[in-house]
Coordinates of N, CA and C in Angstrom, one line a residue:
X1448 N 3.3 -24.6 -2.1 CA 2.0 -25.1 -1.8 C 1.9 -25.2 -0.3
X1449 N 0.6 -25.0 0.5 CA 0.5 -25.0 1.7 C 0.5 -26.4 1.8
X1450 N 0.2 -26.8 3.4 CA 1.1 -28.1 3.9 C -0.4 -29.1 4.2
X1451 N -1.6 -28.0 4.0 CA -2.8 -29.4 3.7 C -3.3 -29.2 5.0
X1452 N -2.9 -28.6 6.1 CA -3.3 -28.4 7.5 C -4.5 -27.2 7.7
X1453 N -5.1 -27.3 8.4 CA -5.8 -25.9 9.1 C -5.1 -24.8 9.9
X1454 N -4.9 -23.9 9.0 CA -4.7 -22.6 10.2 C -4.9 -21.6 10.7
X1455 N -4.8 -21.1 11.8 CA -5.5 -20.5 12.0 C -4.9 -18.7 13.0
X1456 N -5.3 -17.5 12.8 CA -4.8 -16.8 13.7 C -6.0 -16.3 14.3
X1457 N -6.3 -16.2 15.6 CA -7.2 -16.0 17.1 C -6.6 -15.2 17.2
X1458 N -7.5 -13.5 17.6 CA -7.0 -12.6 18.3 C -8.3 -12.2 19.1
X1459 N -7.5 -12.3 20.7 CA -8.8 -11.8 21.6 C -8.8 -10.7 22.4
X1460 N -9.5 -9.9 22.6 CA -9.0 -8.5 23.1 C -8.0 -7.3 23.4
X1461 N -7.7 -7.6 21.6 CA -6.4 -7.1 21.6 C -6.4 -5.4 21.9
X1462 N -6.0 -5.0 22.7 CA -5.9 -3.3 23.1 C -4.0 -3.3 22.5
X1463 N -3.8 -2.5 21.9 CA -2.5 -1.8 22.2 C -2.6 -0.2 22.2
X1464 N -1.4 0.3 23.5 CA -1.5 1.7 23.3 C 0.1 2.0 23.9
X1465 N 0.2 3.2 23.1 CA 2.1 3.5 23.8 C 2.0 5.0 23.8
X1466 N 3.1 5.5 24.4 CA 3.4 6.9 25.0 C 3.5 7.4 23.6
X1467 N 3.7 8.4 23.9 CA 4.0 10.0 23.2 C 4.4 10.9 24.1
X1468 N 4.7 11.7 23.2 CA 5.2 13.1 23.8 C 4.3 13.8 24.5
X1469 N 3.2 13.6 23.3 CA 1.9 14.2 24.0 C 1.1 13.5 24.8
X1470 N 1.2 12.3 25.6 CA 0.4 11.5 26.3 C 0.4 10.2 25.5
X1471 N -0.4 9.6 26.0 CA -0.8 8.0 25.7 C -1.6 8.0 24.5
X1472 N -1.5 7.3 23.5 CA -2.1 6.9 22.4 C -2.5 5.6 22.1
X1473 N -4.0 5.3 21.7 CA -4.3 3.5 21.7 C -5.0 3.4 20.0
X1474 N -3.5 3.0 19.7 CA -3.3 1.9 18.6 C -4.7 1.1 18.1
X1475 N -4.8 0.3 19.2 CA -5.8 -0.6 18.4 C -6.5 -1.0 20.0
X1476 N -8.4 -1.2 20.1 CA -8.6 -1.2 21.1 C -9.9 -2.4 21.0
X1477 N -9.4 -3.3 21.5 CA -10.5 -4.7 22.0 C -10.5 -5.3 20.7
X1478 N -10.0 -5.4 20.2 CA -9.6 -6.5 18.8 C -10.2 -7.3 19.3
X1479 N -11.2 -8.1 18.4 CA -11.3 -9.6 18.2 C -11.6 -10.2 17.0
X1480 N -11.2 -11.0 17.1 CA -10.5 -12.0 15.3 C -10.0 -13.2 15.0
X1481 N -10.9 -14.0 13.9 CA -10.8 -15.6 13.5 C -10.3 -15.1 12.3
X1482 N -9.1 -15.6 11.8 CA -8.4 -15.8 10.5 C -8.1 -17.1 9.9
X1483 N -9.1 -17.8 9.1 CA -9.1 -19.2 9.0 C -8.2 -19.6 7.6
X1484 N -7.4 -20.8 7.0 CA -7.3 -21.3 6.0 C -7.9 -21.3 4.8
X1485 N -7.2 -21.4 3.9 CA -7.9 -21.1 2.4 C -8.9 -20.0 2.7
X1486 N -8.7 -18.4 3.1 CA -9.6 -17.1 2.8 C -8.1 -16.3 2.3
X1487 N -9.1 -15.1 1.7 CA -8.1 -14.2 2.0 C -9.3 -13.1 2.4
X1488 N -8.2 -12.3 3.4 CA -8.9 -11.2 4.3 C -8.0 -9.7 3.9
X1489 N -9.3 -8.7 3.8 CA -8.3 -7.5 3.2 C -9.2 -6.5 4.4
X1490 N -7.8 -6.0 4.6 CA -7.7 -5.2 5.9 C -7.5 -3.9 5.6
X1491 N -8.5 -3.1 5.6 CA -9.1 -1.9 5.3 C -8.9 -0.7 6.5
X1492 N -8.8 0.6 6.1 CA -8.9 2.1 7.0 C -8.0 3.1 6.8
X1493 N -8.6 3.8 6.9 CA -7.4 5.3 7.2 C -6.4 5.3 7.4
X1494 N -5.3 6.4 6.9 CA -4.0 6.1 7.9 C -4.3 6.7 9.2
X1495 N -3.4 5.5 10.0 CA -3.5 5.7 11.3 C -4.3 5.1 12.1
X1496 N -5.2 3.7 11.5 CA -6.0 3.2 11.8 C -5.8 2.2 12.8
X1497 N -4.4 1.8 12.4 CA -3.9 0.8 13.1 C -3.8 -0.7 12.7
X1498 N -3.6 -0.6 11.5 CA -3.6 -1.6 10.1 C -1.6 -2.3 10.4
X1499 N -1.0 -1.3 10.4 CA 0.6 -1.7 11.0 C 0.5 -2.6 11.8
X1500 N 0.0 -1.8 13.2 CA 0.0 -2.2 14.3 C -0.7 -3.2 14.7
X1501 N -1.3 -4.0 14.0 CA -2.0 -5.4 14.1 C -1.0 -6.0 13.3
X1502 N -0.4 -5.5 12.3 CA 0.4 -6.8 11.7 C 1.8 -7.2 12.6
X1503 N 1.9 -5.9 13.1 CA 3.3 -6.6 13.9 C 2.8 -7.2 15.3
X1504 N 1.8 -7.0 15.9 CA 0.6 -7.5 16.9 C 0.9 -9.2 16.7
X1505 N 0.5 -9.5 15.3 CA 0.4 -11.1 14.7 C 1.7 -11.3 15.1
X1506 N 2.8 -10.4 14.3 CA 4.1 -11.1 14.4 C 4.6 -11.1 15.6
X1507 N 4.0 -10.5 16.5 CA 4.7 -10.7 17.9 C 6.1 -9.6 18.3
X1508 N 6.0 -8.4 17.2 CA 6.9 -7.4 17.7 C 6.8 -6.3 18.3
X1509 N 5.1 -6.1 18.6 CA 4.9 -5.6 19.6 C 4.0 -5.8 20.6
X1510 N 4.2 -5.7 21.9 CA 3.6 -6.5 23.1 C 2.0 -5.4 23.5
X1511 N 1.4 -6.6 23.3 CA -0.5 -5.8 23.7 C 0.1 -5.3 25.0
X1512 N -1.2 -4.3 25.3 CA -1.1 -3.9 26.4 C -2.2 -4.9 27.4
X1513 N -3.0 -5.2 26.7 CA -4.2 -6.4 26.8 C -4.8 -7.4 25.9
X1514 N -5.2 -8.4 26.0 CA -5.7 -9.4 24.9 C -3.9 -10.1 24.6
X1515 N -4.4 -11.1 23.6 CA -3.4 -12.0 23.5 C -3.9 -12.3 21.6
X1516 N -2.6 -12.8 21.1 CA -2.7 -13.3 19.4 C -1.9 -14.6 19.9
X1517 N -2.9 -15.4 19.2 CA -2.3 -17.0 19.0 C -2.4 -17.5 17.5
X1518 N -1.5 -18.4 17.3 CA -1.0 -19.2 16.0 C -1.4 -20.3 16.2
X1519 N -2.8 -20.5 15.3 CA -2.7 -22.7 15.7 C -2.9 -22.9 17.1
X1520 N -3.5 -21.6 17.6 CA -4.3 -22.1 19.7 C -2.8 -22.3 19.9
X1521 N -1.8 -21.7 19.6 CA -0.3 -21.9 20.3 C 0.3 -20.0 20.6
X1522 N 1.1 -19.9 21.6 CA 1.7 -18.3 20.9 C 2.3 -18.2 19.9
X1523 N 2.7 -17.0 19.8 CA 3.5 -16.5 18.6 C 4.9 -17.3 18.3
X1524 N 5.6 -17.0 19.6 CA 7.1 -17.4 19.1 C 7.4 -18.8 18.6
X1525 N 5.9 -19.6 19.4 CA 5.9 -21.1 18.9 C 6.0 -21.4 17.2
X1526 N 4.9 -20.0 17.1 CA 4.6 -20.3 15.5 C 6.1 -19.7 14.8
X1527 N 6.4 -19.0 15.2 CA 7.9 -18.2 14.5 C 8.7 -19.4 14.4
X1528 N 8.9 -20.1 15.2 CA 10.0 -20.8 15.3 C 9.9 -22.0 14.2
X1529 N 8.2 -22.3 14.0 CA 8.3 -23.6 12.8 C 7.8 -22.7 11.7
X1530 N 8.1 -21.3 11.9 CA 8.0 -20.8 10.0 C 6.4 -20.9 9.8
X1531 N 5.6 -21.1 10.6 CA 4.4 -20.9 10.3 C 3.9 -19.7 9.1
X1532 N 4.5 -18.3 9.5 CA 4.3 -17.3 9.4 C 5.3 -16.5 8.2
X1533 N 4.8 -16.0 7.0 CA 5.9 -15.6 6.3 C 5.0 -13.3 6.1
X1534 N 6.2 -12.7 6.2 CA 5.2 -11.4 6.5 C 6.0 -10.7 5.2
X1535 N 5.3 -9.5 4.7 CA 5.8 -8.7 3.7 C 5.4 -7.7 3.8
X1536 N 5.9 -6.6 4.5 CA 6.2 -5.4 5.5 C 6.1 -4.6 4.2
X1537 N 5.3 -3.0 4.3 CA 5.2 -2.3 3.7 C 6.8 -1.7 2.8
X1538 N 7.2 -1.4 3.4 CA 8.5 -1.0 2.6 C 9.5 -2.0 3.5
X1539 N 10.7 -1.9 2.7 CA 11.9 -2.7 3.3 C 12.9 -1.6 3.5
X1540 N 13.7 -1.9 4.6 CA 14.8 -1.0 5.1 C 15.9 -2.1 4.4
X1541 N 16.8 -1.7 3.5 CA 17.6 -2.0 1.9 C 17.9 -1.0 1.6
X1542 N 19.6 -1.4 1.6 CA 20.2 -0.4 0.6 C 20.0 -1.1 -0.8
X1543 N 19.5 -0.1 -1.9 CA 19.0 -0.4 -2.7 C 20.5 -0.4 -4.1
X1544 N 21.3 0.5 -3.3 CA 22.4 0.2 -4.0 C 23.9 -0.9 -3.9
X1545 N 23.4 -1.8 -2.8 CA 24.0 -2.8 -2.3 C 23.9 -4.2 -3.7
X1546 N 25.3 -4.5 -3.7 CA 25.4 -5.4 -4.8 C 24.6 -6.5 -4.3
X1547 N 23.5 -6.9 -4.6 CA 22.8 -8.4 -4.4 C 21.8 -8.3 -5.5
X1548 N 21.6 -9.5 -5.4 CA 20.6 -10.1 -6.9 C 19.5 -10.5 -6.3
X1549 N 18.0 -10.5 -7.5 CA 17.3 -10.7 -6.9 C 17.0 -12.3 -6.4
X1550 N 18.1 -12.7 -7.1 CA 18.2 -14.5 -6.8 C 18.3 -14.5 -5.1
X1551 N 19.5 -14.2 -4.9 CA 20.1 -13.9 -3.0 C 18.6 -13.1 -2.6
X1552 N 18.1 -12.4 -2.6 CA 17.4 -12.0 -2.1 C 16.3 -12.9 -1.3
X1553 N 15.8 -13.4 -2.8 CA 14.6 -14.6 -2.2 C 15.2 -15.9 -1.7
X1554 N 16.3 -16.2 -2.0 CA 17.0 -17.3 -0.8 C 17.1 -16.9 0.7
X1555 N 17.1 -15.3 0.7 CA 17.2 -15.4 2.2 C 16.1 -15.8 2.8
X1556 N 14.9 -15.9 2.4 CA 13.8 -16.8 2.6 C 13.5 -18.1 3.0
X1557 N 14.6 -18.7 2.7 CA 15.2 -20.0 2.9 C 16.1 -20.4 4.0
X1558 N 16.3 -19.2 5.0 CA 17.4 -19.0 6.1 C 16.9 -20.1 6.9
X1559 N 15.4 -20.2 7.8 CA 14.6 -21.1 8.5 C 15.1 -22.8 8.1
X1560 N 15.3 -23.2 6.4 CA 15.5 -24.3 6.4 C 16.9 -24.4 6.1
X1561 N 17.8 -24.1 6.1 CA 19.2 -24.2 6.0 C 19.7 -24.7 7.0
X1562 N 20.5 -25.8 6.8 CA 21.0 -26.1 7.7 C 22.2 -25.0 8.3
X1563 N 23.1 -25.5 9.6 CA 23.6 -24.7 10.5 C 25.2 -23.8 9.7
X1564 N 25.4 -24.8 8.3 CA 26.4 -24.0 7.4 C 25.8 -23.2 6.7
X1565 N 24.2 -23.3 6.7 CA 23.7 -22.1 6.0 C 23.9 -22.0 4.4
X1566 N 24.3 -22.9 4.0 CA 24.9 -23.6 2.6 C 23.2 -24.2 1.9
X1567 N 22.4 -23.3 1.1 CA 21.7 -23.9 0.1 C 21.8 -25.2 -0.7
X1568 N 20.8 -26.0 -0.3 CA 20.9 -27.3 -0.9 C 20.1 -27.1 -2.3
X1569 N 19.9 -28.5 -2.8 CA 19.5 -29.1 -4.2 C 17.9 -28.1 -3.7
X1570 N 17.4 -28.8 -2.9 CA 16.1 -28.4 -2.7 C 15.7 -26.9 -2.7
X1571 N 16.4 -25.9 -2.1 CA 16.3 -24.5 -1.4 C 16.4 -23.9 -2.9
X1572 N 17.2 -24.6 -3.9 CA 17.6 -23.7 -4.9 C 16.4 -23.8 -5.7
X1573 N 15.7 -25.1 -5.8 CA 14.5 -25.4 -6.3 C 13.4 -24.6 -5.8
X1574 N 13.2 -24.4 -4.4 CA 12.0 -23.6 -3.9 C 12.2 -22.3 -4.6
X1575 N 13.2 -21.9 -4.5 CA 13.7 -20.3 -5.3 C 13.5 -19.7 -6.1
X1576 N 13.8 -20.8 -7.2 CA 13.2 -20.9 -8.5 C 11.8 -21.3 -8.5
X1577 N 11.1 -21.6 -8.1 CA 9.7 -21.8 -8.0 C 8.5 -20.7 -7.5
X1578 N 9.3 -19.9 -6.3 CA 8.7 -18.9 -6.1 C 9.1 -17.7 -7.5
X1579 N 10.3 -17.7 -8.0 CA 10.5 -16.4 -8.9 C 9.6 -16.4 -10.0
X1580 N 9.4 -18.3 -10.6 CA 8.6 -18.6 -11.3 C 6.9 -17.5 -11.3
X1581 N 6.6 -17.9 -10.1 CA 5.4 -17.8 -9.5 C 5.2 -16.0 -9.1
X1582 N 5.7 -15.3 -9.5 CA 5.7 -14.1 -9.7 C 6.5 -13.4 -10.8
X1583 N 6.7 -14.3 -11.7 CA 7.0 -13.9 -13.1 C 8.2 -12.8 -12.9
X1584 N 9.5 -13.6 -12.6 CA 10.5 -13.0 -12.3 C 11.8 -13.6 -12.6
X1585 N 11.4 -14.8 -13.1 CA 12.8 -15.7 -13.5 C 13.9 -15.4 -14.5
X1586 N 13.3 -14.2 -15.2 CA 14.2 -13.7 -16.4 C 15.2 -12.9 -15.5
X1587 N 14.9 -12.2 -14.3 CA 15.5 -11.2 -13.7 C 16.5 -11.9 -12.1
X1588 N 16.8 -12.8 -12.3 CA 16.8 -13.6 -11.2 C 18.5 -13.1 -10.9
X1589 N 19.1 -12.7 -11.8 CA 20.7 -12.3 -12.0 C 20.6 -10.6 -11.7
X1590 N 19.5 -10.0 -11.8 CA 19.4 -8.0 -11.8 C 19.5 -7.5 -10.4
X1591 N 20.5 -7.2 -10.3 CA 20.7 -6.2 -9.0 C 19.7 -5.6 -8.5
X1592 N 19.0 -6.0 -7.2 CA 17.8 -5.5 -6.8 C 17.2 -4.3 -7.2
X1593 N 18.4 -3.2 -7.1 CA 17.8 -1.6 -7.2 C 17.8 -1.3 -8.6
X1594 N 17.9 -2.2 -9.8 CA 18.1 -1.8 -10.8 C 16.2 -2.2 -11.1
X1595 N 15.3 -2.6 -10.4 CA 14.1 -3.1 -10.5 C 13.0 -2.0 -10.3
X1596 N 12.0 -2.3 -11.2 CA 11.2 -1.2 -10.6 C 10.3 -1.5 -9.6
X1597 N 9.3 -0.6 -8.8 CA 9.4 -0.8 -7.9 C 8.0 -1.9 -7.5
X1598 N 7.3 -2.1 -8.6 CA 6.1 -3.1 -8.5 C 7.3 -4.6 -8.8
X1599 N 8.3 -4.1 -9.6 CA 8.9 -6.0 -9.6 C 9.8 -6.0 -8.4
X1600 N 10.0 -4.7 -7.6 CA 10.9 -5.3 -6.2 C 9.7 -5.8 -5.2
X1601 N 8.8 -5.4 -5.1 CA 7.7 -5.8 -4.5 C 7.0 -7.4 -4.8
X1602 N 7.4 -8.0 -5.8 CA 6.9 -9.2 -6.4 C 8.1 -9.7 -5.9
X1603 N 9.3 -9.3 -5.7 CA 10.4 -9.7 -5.3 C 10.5 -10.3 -3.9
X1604 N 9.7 -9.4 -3.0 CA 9.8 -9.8 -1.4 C 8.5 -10.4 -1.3
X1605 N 7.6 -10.5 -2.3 CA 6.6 -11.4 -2.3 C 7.0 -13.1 -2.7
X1606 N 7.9 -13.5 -3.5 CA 8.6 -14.4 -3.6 C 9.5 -14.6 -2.7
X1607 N 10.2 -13.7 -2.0 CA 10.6 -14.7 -0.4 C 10.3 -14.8 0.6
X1608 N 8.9 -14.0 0.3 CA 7.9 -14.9 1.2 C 7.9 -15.9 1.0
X1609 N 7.3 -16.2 -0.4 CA 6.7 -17.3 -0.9 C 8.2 -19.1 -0.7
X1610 N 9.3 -18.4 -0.5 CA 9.9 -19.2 -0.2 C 9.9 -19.7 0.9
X1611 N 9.8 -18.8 2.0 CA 9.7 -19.7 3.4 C 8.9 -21.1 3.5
X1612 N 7.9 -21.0 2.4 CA 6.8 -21.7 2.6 C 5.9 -22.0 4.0
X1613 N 5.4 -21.2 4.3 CA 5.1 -20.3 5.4 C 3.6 -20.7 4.9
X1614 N 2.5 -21.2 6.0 CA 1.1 -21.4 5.5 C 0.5 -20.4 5.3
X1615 N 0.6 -19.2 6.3 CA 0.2 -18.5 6.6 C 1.2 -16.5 6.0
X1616 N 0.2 -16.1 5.3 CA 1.2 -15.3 4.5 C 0.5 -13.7 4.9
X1617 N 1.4 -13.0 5.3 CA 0.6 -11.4 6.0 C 1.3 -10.5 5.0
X1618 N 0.8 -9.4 4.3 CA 0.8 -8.7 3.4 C 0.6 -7.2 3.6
X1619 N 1.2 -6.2 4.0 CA 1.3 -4.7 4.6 C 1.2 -4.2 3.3
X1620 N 0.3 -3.4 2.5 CA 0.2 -2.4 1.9 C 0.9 -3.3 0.3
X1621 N 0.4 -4.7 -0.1 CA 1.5 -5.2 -0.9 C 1.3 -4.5 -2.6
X1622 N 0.3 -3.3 -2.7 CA 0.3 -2.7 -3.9 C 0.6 -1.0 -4.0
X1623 N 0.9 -0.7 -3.0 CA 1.7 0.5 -2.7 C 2.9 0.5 -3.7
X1624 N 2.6 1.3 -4.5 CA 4.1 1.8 -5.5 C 4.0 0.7 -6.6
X1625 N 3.2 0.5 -6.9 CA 3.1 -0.6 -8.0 C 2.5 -0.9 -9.0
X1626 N 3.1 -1.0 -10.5 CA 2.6 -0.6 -11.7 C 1.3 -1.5 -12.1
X1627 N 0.4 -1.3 -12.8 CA -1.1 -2.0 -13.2 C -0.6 -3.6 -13.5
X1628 N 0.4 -4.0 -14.0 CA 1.1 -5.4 -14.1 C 1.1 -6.1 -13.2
X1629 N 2.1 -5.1 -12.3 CA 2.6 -5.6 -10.8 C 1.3 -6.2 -10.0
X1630 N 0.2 -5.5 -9.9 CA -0.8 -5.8 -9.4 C -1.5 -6.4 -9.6
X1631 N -1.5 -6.7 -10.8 CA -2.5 -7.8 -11.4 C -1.5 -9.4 -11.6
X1632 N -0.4 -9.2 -11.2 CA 0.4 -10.5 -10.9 C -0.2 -10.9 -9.3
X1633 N 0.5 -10.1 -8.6 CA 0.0 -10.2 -7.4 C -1.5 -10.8 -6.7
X1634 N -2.4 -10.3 -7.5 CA -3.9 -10.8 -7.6 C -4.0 -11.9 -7.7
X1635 N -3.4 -12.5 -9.3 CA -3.3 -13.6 -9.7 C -2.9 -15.1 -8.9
X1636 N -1.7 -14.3 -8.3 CA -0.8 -15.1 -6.9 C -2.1 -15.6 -6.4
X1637 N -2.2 -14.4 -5.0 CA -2.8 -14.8 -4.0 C -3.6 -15.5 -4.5
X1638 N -4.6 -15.4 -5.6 CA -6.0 -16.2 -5.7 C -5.8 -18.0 -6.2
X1639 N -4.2 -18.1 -6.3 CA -3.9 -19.1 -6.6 C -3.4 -20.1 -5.1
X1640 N -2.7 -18.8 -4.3 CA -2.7 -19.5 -3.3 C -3.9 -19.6 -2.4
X1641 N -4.6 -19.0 -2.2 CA -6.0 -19.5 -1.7 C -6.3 -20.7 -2.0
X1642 N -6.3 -21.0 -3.4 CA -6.7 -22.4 -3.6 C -6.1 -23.5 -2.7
X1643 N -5.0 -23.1 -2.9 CA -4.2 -24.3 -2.2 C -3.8 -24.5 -0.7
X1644 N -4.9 -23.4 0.1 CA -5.0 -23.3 1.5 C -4.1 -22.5 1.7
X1645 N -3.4 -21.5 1.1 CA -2.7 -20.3 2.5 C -4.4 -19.2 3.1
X1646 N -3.4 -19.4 4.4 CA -4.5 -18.3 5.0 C -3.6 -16.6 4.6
X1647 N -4.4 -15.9 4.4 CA -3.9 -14.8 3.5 C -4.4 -13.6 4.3
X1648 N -3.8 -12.6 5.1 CA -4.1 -11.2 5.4 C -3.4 -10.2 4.9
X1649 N -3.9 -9.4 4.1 CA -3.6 -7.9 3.1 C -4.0 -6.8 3.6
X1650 N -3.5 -5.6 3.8 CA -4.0 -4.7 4.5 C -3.8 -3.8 3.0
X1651 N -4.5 -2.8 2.3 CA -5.0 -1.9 1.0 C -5.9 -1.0 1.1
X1652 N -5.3 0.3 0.2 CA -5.7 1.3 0.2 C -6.4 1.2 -1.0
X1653 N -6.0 0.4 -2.1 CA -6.9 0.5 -3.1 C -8.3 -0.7 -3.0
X1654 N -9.3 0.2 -2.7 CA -10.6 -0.5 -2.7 C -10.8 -1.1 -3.7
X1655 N -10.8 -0.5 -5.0 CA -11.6 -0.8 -6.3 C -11.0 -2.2 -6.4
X1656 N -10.0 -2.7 -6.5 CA -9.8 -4.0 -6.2 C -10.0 -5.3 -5.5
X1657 N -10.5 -5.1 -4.4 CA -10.7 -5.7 -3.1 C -11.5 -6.9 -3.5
X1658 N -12.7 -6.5 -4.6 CA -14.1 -7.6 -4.6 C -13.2 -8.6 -5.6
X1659 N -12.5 -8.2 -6.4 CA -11.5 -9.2 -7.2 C -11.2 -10.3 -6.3
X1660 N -10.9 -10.2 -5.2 CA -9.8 -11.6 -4.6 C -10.0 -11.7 -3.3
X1661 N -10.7 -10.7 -2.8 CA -10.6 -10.9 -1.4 C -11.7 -11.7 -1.0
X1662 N -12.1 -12.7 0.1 CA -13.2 -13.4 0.8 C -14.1 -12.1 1.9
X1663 N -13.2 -11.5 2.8 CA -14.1 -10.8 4.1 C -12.9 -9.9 3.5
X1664 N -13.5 -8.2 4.6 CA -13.0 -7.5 4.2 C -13.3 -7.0 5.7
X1665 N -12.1 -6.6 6.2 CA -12.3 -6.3 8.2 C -12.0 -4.6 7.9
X1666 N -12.4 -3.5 8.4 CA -12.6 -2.5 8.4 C -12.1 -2.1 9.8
X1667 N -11.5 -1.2 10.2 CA -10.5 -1.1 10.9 C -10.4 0.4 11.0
X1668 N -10.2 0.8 12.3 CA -10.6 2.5 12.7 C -9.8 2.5 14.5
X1669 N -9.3 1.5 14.6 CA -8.9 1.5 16.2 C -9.3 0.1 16.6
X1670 N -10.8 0.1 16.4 CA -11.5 -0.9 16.6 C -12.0 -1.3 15.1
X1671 N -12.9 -2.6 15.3 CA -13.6 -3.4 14.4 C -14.9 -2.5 14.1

C-alpha cells in the first residue's frame, strides 16, 4: 500500500542528446511534465521515440543535457535514497540459468530496508509474500526463475517492485513477451494500486489496452 502522501514527478525542459558515430543525436527535446498520485499515465510512440530515455531521465541514470527531473520538488538521488522510486526496466540483464528462486528474487527488493547484515526480518519476509500474493505467484515462490515463462517472470520483477514499497512505480514495456493471463494480472495490479495512491508510469506498445487502466496517455516522438 502506498504511504497516504502526495507524489509527485516534475520534469522541466528536459532536452537530452548524446554522440554517435554519426554526429549528435537528441533523445528527447524540451520535456515538460506533472506526474501526480493515484493516476496511471501510459507513455506511448514509436521505437526510438525516447520512451527509455525518459525513464532512465526519472531515475537519474542519465544526465539532461538541459532541463532538470525532480521527486517531491526534491532531486533525484534524494528520492533514490528514501526508496521513493521502484522501476521495472524492459528486459533484465539475468542469467536465467543461475540457481535462484523466485522467492530470492523479489526479496532483493527488500535490500533498501535491510538492515546493515542484510539478514531478512519477520517483516521483509511478510512484504514478499504479499507482493507474490499480489501477482498470483505464491504457488511458484520455490521455481527457479528460468524455469518461468516469460509473462510469470515479468509478474516476477513486478513483485519486487512491489516490494520496495516504493510510492511511485515506473514500468518500461511491462507487457512485452507476455501471455493474455500475464496481462490481464498485471492490469488488475496496477488498477488496484491506483486505488491506493501509487503514482504509476507505463510506457506500451499495445494500444488496444490502454483505455482499460490508464488515466492520460502522453504521446511521445522526441517531444510532447
Amino acid at each position: 500500500m502506498s504511504d497516504g502522501q502526495m507524489h509527485t514527478i516534475k520534469i522541466e525542459g528536459l532536452t537530452v542528446r548524446y554522440a554517435t558515430p554519426k554526429g549528435e543525436v537528441t533523445a528527447l527535446q524540451a520535456i515538460d511534465l506533472q506526474l501526480n498520485s493515484g493516476q496511471i499515465y501510459g507513455l506511448v510512440g514509436p521505437n526510438g521515440s525516447g520512451k527509455s530515455t525518459l525513464f532512465k531521465s526519472i531515475m537519474g541514470l542519465i544526465s539532461p543535457t538541459t532541463g532538470e527531473v525532480t521527486i517531491n520538488d526534491a532531486p533525484i538521488k534524494a528520492a533514490l535514497k528514501e526508496g521513493v522510486l521502484a522501476y521495472v526496466p524492459q528486459t533484465e540483464a539475468i542469467d536465467w540459468d543461475f540457481p535462484i528462486s523466485v522467492y530470492e528474487v523479489v526479496m532483493m527488493g527488500r535490500y533498501h530496508h535491510l538492515g546493515w547484515l542484510r539478514r531478512p526480518r519477520a517483516i521483509d519476509h511478510q512484504v514478499v509474500e504479499t507482493a507474490l500474493a499480489r501477482v498470483n505467484l505464491t504457488n511458484y515462490r520455490q521455481r527457479q526463475i528460468g524455469a518461468l515463462s516469460g509473462g510469470q517472470r515479468k509478474r516476477v520483477f513486478v513483485a519486487r517492485a512491489l516490494a520496495q514499497q516504493s510510492p511511485i512505480l515506473l514500468l518500461d514495456e511491462p507487457f512485452t513477451g507476455v501471455d493474455q493471463r500475464s496481462e490481464h494480472e498485471i492490469i488488475t495490479l496496477l488498477r488496484g494500486l491506483k486505488k491506493e495512491g501509487y503514482l504509476i508510469l507505463l510506457s506500451t506498445h499495445n494500444l488496444g489496452s490502454i483505455p482499460l487502466f490508464c488515466d492520460e496517455v502522453i504521446l511521445l516522438n522526441q517531444q510532447l
